[in-house]
CSV table of C-alpha atoms in Angstrom, one decimal:
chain,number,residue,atom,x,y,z
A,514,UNK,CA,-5.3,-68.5,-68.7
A,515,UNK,CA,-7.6,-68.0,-71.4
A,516,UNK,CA,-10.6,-66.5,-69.3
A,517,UNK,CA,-7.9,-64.6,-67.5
A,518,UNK,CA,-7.3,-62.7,-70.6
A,519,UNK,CA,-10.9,-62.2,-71.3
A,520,UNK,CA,-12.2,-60.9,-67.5
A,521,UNK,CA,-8.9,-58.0,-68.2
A,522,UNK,CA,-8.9,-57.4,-71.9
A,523,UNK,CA,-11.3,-54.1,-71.0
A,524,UNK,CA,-9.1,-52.9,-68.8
A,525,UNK,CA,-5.7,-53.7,-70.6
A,526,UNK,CA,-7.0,-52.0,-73.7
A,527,UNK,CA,-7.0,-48.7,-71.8
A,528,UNK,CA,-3.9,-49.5,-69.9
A,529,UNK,CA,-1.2,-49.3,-72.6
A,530,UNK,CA,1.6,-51.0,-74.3
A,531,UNK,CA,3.1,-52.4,-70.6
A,532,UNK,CA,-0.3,-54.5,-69.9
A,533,UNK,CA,-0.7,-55.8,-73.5
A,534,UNK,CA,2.5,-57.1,-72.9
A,535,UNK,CA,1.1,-59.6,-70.4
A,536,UNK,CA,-1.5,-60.6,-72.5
A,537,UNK,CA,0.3,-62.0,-74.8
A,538,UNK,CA,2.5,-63.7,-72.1
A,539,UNK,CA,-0.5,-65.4,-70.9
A,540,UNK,CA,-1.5,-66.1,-74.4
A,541,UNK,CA,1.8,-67.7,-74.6
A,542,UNK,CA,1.9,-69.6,-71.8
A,543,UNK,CA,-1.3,-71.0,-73.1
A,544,UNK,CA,-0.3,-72.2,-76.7
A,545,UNK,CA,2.6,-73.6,-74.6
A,546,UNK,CA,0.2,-75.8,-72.7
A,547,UNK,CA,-1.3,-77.1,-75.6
A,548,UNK,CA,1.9,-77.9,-77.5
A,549,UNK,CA,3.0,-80.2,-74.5
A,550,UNK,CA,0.0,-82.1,-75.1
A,551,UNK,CA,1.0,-81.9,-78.8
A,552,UNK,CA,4.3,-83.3,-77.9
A,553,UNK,CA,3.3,-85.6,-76.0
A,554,UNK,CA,0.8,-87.2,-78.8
A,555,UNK,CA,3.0,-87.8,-81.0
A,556,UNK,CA,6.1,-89.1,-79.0
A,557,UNK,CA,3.9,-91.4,-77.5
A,558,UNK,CA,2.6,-92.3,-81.2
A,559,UNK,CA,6.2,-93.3,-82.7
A,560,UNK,CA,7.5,-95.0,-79.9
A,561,UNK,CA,8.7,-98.0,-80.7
A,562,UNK,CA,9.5,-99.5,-76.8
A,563,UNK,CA,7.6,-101.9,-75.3
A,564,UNK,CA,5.5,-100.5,-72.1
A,565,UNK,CA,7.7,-99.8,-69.6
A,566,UNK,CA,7.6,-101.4,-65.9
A,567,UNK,CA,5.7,-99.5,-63.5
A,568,UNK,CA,7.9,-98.4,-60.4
A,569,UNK,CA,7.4,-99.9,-57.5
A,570,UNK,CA,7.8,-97.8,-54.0
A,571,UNK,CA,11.1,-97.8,-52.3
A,572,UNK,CA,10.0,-99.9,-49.6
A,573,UNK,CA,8.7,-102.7,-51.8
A,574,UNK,CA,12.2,-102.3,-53.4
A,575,UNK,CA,14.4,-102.9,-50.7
A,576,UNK,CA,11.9,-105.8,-49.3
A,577,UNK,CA,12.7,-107.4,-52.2
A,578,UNK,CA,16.3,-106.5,-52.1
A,579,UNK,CA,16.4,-108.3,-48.4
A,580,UNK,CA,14.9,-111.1,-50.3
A,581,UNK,CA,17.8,-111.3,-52.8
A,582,UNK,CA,20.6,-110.6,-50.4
A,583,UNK,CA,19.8,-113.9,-48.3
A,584,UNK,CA,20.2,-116.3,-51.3
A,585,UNK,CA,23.3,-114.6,-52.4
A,586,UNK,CA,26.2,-115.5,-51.8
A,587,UNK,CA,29.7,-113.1,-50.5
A,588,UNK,CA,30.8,-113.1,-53.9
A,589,UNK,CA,27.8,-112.5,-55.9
A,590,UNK,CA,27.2,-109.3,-54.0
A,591,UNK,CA,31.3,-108.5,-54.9
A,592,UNK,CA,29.6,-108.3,-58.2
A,593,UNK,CA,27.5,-105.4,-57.8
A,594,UNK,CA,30.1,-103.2,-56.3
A,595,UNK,CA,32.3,-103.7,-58.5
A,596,UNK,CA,32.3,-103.1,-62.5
A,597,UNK,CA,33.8,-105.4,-65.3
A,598,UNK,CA,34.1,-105.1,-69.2
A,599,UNK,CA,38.1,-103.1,-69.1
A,600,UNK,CA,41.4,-104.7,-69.3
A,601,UNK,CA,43.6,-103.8,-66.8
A,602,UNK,CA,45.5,-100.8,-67.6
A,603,UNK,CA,42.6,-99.9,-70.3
A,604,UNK,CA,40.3,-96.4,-70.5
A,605,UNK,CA,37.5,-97.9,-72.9
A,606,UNK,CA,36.0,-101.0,-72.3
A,607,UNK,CA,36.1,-103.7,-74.2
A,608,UNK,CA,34.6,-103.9,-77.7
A,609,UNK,CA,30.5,-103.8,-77.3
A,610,UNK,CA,30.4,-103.6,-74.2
A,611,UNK,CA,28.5,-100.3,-72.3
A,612,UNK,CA,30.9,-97.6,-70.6
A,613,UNK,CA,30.3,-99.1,-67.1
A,614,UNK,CA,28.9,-102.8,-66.9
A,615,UNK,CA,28.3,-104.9,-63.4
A,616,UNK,CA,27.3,-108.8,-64.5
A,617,UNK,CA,24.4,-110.4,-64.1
A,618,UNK,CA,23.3,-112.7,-61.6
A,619,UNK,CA,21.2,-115.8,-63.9
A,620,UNK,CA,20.3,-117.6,-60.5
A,621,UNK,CA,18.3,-115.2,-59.2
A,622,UNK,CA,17.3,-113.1,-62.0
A,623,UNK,CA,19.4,-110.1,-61.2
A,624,UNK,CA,20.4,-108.0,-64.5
A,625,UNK,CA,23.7,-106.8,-65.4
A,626,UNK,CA,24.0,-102.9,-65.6
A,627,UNK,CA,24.5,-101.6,-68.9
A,628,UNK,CA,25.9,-97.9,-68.4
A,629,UNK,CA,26.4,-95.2,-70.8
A,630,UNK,CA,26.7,-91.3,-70.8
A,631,UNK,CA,24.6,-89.6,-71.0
A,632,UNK,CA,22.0,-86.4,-70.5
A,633,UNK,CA,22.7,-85.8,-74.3
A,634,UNK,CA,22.1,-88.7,-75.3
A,635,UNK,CA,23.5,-92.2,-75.9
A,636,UNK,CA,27.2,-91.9,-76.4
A,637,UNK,CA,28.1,-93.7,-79.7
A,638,UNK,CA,31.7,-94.9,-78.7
A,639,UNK,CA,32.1,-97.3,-81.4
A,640,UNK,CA,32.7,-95.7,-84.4
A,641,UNK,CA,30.4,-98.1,-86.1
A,642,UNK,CA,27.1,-96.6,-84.0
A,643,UNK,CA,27.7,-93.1,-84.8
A,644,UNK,CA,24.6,-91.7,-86.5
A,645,UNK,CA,22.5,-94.4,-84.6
A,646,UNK,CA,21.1,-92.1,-81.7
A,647,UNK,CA,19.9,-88.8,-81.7
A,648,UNK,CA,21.8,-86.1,-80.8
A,649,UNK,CA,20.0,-83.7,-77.7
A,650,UNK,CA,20.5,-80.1,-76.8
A,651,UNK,CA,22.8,-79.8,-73.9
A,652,UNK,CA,21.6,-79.9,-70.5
A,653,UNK,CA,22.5,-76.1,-70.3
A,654,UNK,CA,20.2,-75.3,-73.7
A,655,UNK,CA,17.5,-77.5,-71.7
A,656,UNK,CA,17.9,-75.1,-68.3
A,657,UNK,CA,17.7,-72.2,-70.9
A,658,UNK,CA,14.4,-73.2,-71.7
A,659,UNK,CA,13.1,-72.8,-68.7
A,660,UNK,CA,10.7,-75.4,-69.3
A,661,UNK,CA,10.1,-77.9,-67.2
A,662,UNK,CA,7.7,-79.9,-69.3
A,663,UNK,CA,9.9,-79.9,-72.5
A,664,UNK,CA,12.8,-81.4,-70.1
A,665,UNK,CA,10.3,-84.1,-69.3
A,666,UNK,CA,9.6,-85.0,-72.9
A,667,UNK,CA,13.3,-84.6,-73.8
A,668,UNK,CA,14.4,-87.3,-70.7
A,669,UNK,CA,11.5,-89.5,-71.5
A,670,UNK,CA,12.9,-89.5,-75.5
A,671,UNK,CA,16.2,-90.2,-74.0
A,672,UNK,CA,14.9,-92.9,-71.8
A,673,UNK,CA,13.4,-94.8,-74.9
A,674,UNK,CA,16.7,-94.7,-77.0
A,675,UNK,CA,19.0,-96.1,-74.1
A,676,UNK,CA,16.3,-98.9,-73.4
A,677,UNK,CA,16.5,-99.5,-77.5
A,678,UNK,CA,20.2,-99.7,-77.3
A,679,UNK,CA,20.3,-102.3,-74.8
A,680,UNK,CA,21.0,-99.9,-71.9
A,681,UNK,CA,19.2,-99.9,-68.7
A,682,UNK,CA,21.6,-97.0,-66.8
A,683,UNK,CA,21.5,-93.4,-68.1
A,684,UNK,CA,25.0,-91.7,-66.4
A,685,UNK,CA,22.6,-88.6,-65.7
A,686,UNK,CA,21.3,-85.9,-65.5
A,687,UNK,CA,24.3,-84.0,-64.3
A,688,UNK,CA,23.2,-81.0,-62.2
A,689,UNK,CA,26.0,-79.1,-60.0
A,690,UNK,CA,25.7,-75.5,-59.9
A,691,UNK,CA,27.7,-73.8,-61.9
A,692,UNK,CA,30.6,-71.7,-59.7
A,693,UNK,CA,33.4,-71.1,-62.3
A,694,UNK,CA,32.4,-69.2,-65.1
A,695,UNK,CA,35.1,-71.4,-67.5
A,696,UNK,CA,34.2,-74.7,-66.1
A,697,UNK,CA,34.7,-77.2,-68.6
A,698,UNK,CA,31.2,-79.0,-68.3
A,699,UNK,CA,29.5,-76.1,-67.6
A,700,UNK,CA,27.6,-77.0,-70.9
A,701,UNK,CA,25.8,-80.3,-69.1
A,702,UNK,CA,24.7,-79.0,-66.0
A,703,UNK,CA,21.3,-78.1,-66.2
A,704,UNK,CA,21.4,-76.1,-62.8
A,705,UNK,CA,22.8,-73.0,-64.5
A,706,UNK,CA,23.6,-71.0,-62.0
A,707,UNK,CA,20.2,-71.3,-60.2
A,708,UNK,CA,20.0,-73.8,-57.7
A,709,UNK,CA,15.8,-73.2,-58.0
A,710,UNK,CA,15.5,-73.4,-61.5
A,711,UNK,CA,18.2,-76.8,-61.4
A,712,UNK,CA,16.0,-78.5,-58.3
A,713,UNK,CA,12.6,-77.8,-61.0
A,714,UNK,CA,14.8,-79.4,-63.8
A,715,UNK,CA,16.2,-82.2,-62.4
A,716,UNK,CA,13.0,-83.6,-61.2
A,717,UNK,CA,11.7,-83.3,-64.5
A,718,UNK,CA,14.5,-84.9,-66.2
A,719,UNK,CA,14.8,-88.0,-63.4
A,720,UNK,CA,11.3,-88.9,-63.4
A,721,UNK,CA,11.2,-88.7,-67.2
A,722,UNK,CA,14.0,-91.3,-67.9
A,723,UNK,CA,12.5,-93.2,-64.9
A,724,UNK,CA,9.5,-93.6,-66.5
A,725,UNK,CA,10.9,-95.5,-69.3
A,726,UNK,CA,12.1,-97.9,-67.1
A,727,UNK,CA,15.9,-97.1,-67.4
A,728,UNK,CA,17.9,-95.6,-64.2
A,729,UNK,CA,19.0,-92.3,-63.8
A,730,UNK,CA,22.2,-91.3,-62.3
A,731,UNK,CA,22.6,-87.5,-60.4
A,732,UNK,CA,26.3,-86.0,-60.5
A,733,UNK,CA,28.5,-85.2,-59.8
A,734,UNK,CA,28.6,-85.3,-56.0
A,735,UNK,CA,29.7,-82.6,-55.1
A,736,UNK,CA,31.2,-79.1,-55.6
A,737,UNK,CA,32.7,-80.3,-58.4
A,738,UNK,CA,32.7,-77.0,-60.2
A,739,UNK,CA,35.9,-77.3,-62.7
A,740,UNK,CA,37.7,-79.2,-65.3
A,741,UNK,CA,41.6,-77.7,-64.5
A,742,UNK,CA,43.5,-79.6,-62.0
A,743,UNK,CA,40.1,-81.7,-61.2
A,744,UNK,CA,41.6,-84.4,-59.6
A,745,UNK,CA,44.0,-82.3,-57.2
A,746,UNK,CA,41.5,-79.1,-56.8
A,747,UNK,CA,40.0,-78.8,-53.4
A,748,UNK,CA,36.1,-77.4,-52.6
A,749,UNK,CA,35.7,-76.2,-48.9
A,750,UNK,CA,32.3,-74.6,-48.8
A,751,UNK,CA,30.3,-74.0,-45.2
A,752,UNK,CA,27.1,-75.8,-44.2
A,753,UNK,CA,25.0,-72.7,-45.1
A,754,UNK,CA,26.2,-72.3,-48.4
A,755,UNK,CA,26.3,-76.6,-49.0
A,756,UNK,CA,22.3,-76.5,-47.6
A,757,UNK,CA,21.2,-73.4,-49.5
A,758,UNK,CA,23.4,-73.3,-53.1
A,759,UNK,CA,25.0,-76.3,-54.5
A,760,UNK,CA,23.0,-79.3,-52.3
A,761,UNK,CA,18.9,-78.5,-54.0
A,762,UNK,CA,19.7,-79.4,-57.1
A,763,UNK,CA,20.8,-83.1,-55.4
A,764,UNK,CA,18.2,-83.1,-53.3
A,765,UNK,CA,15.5,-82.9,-55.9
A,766,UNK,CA,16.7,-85.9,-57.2
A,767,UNK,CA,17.0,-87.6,-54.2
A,768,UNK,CA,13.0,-86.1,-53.9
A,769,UNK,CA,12.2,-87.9,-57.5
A,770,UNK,CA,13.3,-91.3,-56.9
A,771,UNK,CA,16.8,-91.3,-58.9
A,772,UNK,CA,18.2,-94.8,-58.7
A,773,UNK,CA,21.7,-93.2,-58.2
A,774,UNK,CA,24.4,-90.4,-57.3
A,775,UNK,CA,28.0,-90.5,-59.1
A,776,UNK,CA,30.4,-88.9,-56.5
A,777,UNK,CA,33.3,-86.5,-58.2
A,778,UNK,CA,37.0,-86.5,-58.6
A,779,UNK,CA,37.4,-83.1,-56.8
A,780,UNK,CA,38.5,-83.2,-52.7
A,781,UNK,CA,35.9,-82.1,-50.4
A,782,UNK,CA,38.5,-80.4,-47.8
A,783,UNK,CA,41.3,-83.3,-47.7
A,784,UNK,CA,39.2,-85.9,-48.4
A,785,UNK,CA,38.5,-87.3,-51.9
A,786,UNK,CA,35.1,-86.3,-53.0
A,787,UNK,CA,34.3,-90.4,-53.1
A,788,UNK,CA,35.7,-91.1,-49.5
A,789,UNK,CA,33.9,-87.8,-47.7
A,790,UNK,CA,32.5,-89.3,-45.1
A,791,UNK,CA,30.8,-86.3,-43.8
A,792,UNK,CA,29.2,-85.5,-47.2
A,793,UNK,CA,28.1,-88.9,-48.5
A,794,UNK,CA,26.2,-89.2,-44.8
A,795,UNK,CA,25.0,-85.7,-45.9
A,796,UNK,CA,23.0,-87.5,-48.9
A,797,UNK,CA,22.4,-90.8,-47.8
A,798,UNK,CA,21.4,-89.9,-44.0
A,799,UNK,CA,20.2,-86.1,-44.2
A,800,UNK,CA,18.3,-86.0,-47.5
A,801,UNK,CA,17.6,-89.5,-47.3
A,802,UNK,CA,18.8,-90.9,-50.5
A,803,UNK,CA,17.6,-94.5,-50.9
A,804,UNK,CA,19.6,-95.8,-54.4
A,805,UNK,CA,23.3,-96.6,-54.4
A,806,UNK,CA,26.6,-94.2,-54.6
A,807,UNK,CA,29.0,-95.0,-57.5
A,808,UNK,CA,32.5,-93.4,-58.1
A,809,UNK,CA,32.9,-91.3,-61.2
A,810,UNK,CA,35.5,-93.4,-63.8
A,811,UNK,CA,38.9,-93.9,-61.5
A,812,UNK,CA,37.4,-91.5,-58.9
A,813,UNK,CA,37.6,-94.0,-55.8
A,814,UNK,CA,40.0,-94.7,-53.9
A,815,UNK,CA,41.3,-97.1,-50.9
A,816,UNK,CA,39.2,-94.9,-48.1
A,817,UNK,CA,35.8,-95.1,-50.6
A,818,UNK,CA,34.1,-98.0,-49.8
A,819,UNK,CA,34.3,-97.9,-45.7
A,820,UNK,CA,33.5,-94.5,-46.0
A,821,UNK,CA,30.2,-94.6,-48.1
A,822,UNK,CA,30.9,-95.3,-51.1
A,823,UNK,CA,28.7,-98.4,-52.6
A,824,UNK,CA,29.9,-98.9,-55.9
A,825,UNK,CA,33.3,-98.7,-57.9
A,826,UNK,CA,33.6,-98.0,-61.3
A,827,UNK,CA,34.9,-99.3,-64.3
A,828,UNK,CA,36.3,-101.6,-61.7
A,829,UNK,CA,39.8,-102.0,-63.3
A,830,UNK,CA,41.7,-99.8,-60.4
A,831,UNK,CA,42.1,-102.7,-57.5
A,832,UNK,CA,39.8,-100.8,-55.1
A,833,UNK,CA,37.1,-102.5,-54.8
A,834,UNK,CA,37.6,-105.5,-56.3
A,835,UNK,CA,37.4,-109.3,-54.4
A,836,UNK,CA,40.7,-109.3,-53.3
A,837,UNK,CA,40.1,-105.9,-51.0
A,838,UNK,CA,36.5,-106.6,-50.6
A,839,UNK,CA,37.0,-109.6,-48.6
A,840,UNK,CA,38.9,-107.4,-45.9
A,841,UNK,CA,35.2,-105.9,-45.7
A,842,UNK,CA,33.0,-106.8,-42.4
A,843,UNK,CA,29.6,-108.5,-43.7
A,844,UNK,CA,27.7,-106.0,-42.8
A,845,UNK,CA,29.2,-103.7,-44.6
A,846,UNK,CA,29.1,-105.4,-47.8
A,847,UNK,CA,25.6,-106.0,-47.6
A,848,UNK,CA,24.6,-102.8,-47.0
A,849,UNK,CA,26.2,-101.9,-50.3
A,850,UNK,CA,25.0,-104.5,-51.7
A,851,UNK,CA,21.3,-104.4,-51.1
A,852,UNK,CA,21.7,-100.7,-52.4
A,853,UNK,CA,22.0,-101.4,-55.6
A,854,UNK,CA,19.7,-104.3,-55.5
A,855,UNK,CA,16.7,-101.9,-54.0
A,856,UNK,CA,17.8,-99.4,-57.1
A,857,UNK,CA,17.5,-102.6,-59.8
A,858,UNK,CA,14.2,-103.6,-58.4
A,859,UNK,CA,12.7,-100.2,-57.9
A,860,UNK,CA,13.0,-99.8,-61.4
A,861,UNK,CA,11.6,-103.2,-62.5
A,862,UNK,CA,15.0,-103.6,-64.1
A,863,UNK,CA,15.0,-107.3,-63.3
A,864,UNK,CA,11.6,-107.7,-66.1
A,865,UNK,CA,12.9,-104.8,-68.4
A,866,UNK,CA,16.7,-105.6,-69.1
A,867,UNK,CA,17.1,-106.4,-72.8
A,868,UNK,CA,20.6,-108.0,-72.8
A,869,UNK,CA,24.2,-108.8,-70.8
A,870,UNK,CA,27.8,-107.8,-72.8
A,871,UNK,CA,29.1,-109.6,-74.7
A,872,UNK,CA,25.5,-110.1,-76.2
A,873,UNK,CA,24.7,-107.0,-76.7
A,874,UNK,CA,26.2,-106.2,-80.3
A,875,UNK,CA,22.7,-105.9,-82.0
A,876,UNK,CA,21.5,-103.4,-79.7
A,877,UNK,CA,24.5,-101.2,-79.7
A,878,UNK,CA,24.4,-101.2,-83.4
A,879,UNK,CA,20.7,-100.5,-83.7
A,880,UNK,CA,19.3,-97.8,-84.7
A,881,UNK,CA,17.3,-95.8,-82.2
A,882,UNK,CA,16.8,-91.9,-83.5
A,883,UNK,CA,13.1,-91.3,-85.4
A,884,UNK,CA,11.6,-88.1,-86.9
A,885,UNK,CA,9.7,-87.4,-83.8
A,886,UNK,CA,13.0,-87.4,-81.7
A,887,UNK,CA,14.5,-85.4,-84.7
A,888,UNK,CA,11.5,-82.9,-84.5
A,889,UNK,CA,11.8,-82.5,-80.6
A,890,UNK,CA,15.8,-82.0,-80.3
A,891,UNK,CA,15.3,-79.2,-82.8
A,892,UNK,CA,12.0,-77.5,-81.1
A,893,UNK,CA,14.5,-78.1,-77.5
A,894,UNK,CA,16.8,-76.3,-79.3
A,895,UNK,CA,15.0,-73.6,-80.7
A,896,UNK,CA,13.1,-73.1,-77.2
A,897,UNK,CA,16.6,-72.9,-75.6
A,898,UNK,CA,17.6,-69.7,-77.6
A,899,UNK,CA,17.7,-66.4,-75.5
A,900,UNK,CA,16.8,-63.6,-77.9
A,901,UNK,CA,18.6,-60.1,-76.4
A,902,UNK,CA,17.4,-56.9,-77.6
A,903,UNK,CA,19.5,-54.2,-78.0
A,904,UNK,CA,17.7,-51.0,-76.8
A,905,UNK,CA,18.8,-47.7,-76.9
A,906,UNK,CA,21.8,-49.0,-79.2
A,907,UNK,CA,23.6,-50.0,-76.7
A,908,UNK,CA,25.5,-52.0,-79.3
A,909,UNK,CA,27.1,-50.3,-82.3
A,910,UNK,CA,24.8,-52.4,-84.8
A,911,UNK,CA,22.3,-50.5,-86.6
A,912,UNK,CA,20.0,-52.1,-89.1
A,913,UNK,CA,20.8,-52.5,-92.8
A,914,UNK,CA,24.5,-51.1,-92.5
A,915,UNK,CA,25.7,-54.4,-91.7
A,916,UNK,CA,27.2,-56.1,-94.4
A,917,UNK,CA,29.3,-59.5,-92.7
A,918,UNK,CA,30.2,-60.3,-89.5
A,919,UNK,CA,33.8,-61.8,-88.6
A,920,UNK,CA,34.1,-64.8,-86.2
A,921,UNK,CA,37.6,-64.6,-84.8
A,922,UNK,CA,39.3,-67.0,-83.0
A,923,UNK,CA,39.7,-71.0,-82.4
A,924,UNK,CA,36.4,-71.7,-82.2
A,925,UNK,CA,35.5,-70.6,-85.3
A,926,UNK,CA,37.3,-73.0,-87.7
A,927,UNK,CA,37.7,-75.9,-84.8
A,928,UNK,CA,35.8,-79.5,-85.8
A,929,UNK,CA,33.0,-80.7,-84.0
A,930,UNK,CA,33.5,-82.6,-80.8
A,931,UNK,CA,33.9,-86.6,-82.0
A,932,UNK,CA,32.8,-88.5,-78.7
A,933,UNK,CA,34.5,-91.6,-80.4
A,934,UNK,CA,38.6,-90.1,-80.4
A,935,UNK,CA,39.1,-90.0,-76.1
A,936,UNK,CA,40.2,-86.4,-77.1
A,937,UNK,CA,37.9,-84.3,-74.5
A,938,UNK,CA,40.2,-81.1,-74.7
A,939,UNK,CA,39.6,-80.9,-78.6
A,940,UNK,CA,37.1,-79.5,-81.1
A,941,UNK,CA,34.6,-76.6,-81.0
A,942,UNK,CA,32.8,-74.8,-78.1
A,943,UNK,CA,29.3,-75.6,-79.4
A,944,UNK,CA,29.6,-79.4,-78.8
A,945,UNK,CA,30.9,-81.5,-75.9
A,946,UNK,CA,31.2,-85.2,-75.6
A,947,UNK,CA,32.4,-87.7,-72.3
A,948,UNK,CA,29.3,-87.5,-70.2
C-alpha cells in the first residue's frame, strides 16, 4: 500500500483535496495491517490455554465417526440426540451445569457437549460467575466494523474463554439477515443487512472459535427475522430470494467448517422451521453441510427428527427422547448419530474436553477475562463506531451553542440487561442477553 502511495503522491499533490483523501485511506488501511499483527502478538502472548487440537479434515472425521458408531450401542447413540441437565418442566438447567449438555460416552472416549450462548461471550447464568468472562461488542458492532480480521481475533478470544470455562460448544455466531427493522435480536446478527459483508464475517468468526478447538454453532436456520409472535410467525420466501439474500451468510459457514446449524422457532410455510424438510435438505444436501442440525431451546417438534433434524435440545420436551427414538428405523438413527460424532472428532473434541457436569463447578466459576481481552473488546468497540457528519447543516446543531442534550424516553433511565433474571423483554437497548 505503502509504495502505492509513493509511485501517486506526485500526482495527488496536484490533484486536490478528493485524491489526498485516498491517501490517507491507503495510509489507513496500512496502519490497520500492522495493528492486526499487533493484536495478534499480544493475544497470543497472554493466552493462558493450552495449544489447541489441530482440525482434522471432514473425511478423517466421519471415518472415525464410522469407527465409533459400530461399537456403540442403540442407546448410546440416543445420547447424542438428545440433551440432559433440566428437570422436566424446567427453563434453566440444573445448577452448574452448561445451557445445553449431551453426556459423555467413558467407553469409547466420547465427550459430553458443554453448550453455552454465545457470540458475546460466555453467558454467566449463575449469579455467582458474573464478572468472570469478558463482556464483547455485539455481533452487530462487530459487522459495523467492517473488519474481518478484528472478528477473527474477537472469535478466537472468545474461543479461549469458553475452553477456560469448561465449554467445548460456542451457540454461535448467529448470522440471519436482518428483514425487520425492530427485530428483537437484530443486535447479534452480524449479517446486518448485507448478506456479502455477513458471508465475509461469519467465516471469520467460525474459523476463529474453531481454531481454539471449541465448536461453533451457525443460527438460526432460517428466515427467522423477528422476536413478536416468533413461535406462530410464518416466513414464505422464493428460491431466488432464499439462494441470493438470506442463505450466504449460512453457506459461508457451511464453507468454514462450522461444526453445527441451530434451526429456528419461526414456520417455514406450514412447517416448523426444525421439521422443513425442504429447507434442512437445502443445507445438508445443496450446500453440503457436513456437522449436525440441533433445534433451538423447545423449537422441535414430533415431525423434527424424521424430517432432518439430528439433535434435540435441552432435551426435556419428550421429542426426541428414548421412548420416541426407539420408533426410529436404524438407519435413521445412525445417521444422526454419526453427525454429531464426525462434528466431535473434527474438532479434536475427544483430546480437548476439559470436564462432564456435574464436575464442572471449578470451571464455571473460573475466571477467564484478562487485560488483553479487556483491551480488544474496547478497541472492537471503538472500531464499530460509525462517525456521521453533518454537512451542509443538515441538522440544526451548530458548534458551541449547544449547552445539554435531553435523552427522552425508556431507554434512557432503563437498567442494563442481567443475563442471569430469564427476563429477555427487560432493561436497556444498548445491551442484550439469551444468546
Amino acid at each position: 500500500a505503502l509504495r502505492v502511495v509513493a509511485a501517486l503522491m506526485p500526482r495527488l499533490r496536484r490533484g486536490g483535496a478528493a485524491k489526498r483523501r485516498f491517501v490517507a485511506a491507503v495510509l489507513v488501511l496500512s496502519v490497520s495491517g500492522l495493528e492486526h499483527a499487533e493484536i495478534n502478538e499480544w493475544l497470543e502472548a497472554g493466552r493462558r490455554s493450552s495449544p489447541t487440537q489441530e482440525l482434522i479434515s471432514w473425511e478423517d472425521a466421519y471415518a472415525r465417526a464410522e469407527d465409533l458408531l459400530s461399537k456403540m450401542t442403540r442407546r448410546e447413540q440416543y445420547a447424542l440426540l438428545n440433551g440432559i441437565g433440566y428437570n422436566s418442566s424446567s427453563m434453566t438447567p440444573n445448577k452448574w451445569w452448561y445451557i445445553g449438555n449431551t453426556p459423555p460416552i467413558p467407553r469409547l472416549g466420547i465427550p459430553s457437549l458443554n453448550m453455552q450462548d454465545s457470540a458475546g461471550g460466555f453467558r454467566p447464568l449463575w449469579e455467582e460467575t458474573v464478572g468472570t468472562v469478558t463482556c464483547w461488542p455485539s455481533m452487530l458492532a462487530l459487522a459495523a466494523s467492517w473488519d474481518a480480521e478484528l472478528v477473527h481475533q474477537v472469535a478466537k478470544a472468545i474461543g479461549d474463554e469458553f475452553s477456560g470455562k469448561g465449554g467445548n460448544v460456542v451457540l454461535g455466531p448467529s448470522v440471519n439477515v436482518h428483514r425487520v427493522a425492530r427485530g428483537g435480536r437484530n443486535f447479534e446478527y452480524i449479517s446486518g443487512e448485507d448478506p456479502h459483508l455477513g458471508s465475509r464475517l461469519v467465516k471469520a468468526w467460525v474459523t476463529g472459535v474453531q481454531a481454539r478447538g471449541v465448536a461453533a454453532v451457525a443460527k438460526h436456520w432460517v428466515f427467522n427475522e423477528q422476536e413478536t409472535n416468533r413461535h406462530e410467525e410464518h416466513s414464505y420466501v422464493d428460491e431466488a430470494t432464499s439462494w441470493q439474500l438470506y442463505y450466504p451468510p449460512f453457506a459461508a459457514a457451511v464453507n468454514a467448517g462450522v461444526a453445527g446449524v441451530m434451526c429456528s422457532y419461526n414456520k417455514i410455510g406450514s412447517w416448523a422451521s426444525c421439521s422443513n424438510a425442504d429447507r434442512l435438505l437445502d443445507l445438508k444436501s445443496t450446500m453440503g453441510f457436513r456437522g449436525f442440525v440441533q433445534s433451538d431451546w423447545w423449537a422441535a417438534d414430533n415431525f423434527s427428527f424424521s424430517h432432518g433434524l439430528d439433535q434435540d435440545m435441552p432435551g426435556n420436551d419428550g421429542n426426541m427422547d428414548e421412548e420416541e427414538l426407539v420408533y426410529e428405523d436404524d438407519e435413521t438413527v445412525a445417521e444422526a448419530a454419526k453427525r454429531v460424532l464426525a462434528s466431535i472428532t473434527h474438532l479434536g473434541l475427544e483430546k480437548s474436553t476439559k470436564c462432564s457436569p456435574p464436575d464442572c463447578t471449578d470451571f464455571l466459576l473460573a475466571d477467564v477475562t484478562s487485560s488483553a481481552h479487556t483491551r480488544l473488546a474496547e478497541l472492537a468497540a471503538t472500531e464499530s463506531i460509525v462517525l456521521l457528519k453533518n454537512e451542509d447543516q443538515v441538522l440544526p446543531l451548530i458548534g458551541g451553542s449547544i449547552g445539554t442534550i435531553a435523552v427522552i424516553g425508556s431507554a434512557a433511565v432503563a437498567a442494563p440487561f442481567d443475563s442471569t433474571t430469564g427476563k429477555w423483554n427487560q432493561g436497556d437497548y444498548y445491551s442484550g442477553g439469551g444468546s
